[in-house]
mmCIF file of C-alpha atoms in Angstrom:
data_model
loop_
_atom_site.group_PDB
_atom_site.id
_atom_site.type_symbol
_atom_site.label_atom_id
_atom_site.label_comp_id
_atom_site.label_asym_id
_atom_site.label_seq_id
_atom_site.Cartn_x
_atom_site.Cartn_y
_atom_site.Cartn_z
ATOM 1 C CA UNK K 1 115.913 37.251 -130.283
ATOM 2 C CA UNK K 2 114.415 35.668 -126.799
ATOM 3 C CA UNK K 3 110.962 35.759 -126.427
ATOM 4 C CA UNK K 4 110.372 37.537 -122.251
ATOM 5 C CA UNK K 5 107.292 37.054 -120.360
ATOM 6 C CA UNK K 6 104.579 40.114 -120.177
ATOM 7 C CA UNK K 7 104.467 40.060 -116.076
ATOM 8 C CA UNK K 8 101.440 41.775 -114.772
ATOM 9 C CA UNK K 9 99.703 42.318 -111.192
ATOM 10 C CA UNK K 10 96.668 41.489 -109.325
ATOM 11 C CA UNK K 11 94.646 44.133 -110.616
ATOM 12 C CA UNK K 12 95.449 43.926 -114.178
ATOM 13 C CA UNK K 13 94.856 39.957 -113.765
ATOM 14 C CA UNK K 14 91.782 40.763 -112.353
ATOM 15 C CA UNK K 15 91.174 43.869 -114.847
ATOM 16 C CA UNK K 16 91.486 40.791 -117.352
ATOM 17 C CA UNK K 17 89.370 38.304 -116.151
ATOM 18 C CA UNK K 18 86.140 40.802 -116.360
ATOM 19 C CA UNK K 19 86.958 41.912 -119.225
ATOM 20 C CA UNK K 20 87.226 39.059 -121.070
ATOM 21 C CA UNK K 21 84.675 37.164 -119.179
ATOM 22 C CA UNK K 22 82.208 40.453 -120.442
ATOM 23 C CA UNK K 23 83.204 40.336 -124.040
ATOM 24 C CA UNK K 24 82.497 36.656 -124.450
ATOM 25 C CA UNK K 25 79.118 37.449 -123.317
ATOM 26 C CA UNK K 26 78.758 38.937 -126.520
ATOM 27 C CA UNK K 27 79.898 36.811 -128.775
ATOM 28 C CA UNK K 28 79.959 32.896 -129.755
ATOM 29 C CA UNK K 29 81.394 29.955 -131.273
ATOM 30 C CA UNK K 30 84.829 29.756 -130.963
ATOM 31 C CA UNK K 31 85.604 33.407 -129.883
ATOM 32 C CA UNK K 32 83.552 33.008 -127.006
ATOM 33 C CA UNK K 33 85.591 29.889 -126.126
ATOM 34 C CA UNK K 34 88.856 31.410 -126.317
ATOM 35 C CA UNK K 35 87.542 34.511 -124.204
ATOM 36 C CA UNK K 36 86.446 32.036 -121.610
ATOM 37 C CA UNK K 37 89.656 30.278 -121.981
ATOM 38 C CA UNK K 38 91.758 33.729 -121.267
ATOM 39 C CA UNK K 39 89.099 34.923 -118.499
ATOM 40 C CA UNK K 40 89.673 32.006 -116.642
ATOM 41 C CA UNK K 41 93.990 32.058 -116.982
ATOM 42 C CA UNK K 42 93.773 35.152 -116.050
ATOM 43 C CA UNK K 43 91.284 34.699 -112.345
ATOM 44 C CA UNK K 44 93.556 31.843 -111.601
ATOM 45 C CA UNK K 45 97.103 33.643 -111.949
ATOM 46 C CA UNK K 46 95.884 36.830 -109.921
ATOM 47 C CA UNK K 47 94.346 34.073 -106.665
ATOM 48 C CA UNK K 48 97.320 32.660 -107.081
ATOM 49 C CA UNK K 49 99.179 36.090 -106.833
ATOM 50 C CA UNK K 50 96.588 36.766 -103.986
ATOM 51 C CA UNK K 51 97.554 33.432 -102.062
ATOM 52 C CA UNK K 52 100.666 33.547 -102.335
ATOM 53 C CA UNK K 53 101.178 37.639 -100.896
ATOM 54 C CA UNK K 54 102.724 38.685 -104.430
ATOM 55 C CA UNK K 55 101.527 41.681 -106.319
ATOM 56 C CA UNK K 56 102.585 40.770 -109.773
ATOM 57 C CA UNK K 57 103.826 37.690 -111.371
ATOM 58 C CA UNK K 58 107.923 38.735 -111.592
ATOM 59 C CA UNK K 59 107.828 37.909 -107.990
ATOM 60 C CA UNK K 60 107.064 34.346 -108.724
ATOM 61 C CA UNK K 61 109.844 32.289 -107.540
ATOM 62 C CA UNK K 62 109.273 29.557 -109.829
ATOM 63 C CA UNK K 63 109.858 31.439 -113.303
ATOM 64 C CA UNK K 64 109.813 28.730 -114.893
ATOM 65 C CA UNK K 65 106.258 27.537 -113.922
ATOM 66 C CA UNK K 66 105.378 30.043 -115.758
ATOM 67 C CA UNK K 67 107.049 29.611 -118.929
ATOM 68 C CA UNK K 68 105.992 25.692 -118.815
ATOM 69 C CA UNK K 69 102.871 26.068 -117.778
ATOM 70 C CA UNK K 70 101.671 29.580 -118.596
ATOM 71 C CA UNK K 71 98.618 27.955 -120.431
ATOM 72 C CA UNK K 72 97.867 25.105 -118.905
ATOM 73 C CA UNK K 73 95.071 25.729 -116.605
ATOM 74 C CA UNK K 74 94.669 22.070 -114.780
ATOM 75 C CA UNK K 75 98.347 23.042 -113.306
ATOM 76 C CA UNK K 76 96.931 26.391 -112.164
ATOM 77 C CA UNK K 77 93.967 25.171 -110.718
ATOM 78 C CA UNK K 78 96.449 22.866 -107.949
ATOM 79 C CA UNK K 79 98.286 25.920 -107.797
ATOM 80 C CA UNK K 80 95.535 27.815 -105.913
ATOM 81 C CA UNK K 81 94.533 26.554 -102.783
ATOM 82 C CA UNK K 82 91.203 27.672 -102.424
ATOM 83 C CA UNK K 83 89.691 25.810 -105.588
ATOM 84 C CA UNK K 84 87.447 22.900 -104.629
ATOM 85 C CA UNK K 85 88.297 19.621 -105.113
ATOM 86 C CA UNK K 86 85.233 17.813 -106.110
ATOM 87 C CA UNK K 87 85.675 19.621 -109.648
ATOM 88 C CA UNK K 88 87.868 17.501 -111.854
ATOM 89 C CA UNK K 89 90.410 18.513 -114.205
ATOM 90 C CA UNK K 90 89.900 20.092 -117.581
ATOM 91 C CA UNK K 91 88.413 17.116 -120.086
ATOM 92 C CA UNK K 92 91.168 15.819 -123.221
ATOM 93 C CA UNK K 93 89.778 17.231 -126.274
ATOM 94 C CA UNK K 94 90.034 15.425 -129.560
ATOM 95 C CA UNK K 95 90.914 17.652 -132.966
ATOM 96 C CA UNK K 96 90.839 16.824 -136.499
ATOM 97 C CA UNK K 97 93.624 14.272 -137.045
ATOM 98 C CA UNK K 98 92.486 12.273 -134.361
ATOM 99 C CA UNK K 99 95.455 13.880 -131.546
ATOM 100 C CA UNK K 100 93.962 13.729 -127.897
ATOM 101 C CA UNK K 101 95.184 17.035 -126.100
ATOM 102 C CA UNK K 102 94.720 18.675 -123.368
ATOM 103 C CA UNK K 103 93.162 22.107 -121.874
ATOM 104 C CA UNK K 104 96.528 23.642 -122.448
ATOM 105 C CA UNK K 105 96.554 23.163 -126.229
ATOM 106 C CA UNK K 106 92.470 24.079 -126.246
ATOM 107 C CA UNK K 107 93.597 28.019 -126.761
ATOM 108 C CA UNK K 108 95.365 27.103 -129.909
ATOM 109 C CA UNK K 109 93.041 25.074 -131.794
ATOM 110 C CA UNK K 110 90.318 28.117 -131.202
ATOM 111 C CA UNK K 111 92.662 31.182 -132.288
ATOM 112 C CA UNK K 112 93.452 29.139 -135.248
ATOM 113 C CA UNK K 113 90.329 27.256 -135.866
ATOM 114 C CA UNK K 114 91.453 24.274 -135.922
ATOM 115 C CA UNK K 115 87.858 21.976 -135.128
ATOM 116 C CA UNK K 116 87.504 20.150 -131.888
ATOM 117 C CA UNK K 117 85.929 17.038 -131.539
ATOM 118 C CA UNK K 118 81.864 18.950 -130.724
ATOM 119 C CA UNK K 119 81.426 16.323 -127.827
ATOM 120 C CA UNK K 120 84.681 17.352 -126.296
ATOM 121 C CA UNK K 121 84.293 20.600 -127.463
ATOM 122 C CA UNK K 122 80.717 21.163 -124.774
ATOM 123 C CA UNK K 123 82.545 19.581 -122.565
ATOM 124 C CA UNK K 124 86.101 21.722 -122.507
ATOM 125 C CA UNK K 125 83.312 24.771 -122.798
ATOM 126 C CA UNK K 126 81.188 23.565 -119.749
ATOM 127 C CA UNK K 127 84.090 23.419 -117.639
ATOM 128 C CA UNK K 128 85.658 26.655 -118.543
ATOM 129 C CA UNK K 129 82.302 28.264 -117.845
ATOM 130 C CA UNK K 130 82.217 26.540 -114.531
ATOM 131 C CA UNK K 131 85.573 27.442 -113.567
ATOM 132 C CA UNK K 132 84.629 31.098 -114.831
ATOM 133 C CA UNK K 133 81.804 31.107 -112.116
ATOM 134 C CA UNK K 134 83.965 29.969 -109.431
ATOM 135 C CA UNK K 135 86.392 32.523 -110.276
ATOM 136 C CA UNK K 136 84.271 35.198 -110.334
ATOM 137 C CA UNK K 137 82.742 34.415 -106.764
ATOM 138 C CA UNK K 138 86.645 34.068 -105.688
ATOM 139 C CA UNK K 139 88.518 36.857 -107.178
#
């Protein structure tokens, strides 16, 4: 059985980004992380959409972009063309066994709890909540 992509359009992007931006208000920890983490995927796939004239993400022409890189925020950030560039990428995060990933992996180690590295962890957090803030002003 394939796995297909769940495509979805400006407004439910958008519809997305609130939401989860609002729920991780009221929460913590690692759910509020992963919240943030979602929040800000979805604000940067709907400017994209925005940018770009397309009303849902089927009419991507690069499909494949977002299979590969469906996650990985630092690619989605280049991908919109408003975001600043004085804001660097997404910090490497450290877990556990010692492995030094990036932002694209951070979703997984918070839905399954895997601990983060705390220094890296403030750091992946801070930048997610700055992103957030852009987003919002942007969306």
């Amino acid at each position: 059985m394939t796995s297909k992509i769940i495509h979805a359009g400006i407004s439910e992007l958008r519809r997305a980004f609130h939401a989860h931006r609002n729920a991780a208000t009221k929460t913590s920890g690692i759910t509020y992380y992963l919240l943030l983490f979602y929040a800000a995927e979805c604000g940067l796939k709907s400017i994209y959409l925005k940018e770009n004239n397309l009303q849902k993400t089927d009419l991507i022409q690069d499909q494949a972009m977002l299979s590969q890189y469906g996650h990985n925020l630092n690619t989605w950030v280049k991908q919109v063309n408003t975001y600043p560039n004085k804001i660097e990428e997404a910090p490497h995060f450290h877990i556990e066994d010692g492995s030094n990933l990036d932002i694209s992996k951070a979703h997984q180690a918070w839905r399954y709890g895997v601990r983060i590295k705390e220094e890296d962890e403030q750091k992946l957090v801070k930048w997610l909540e700055n992103l957030c803030n852009w987003i919002k002003g942007n969306i």
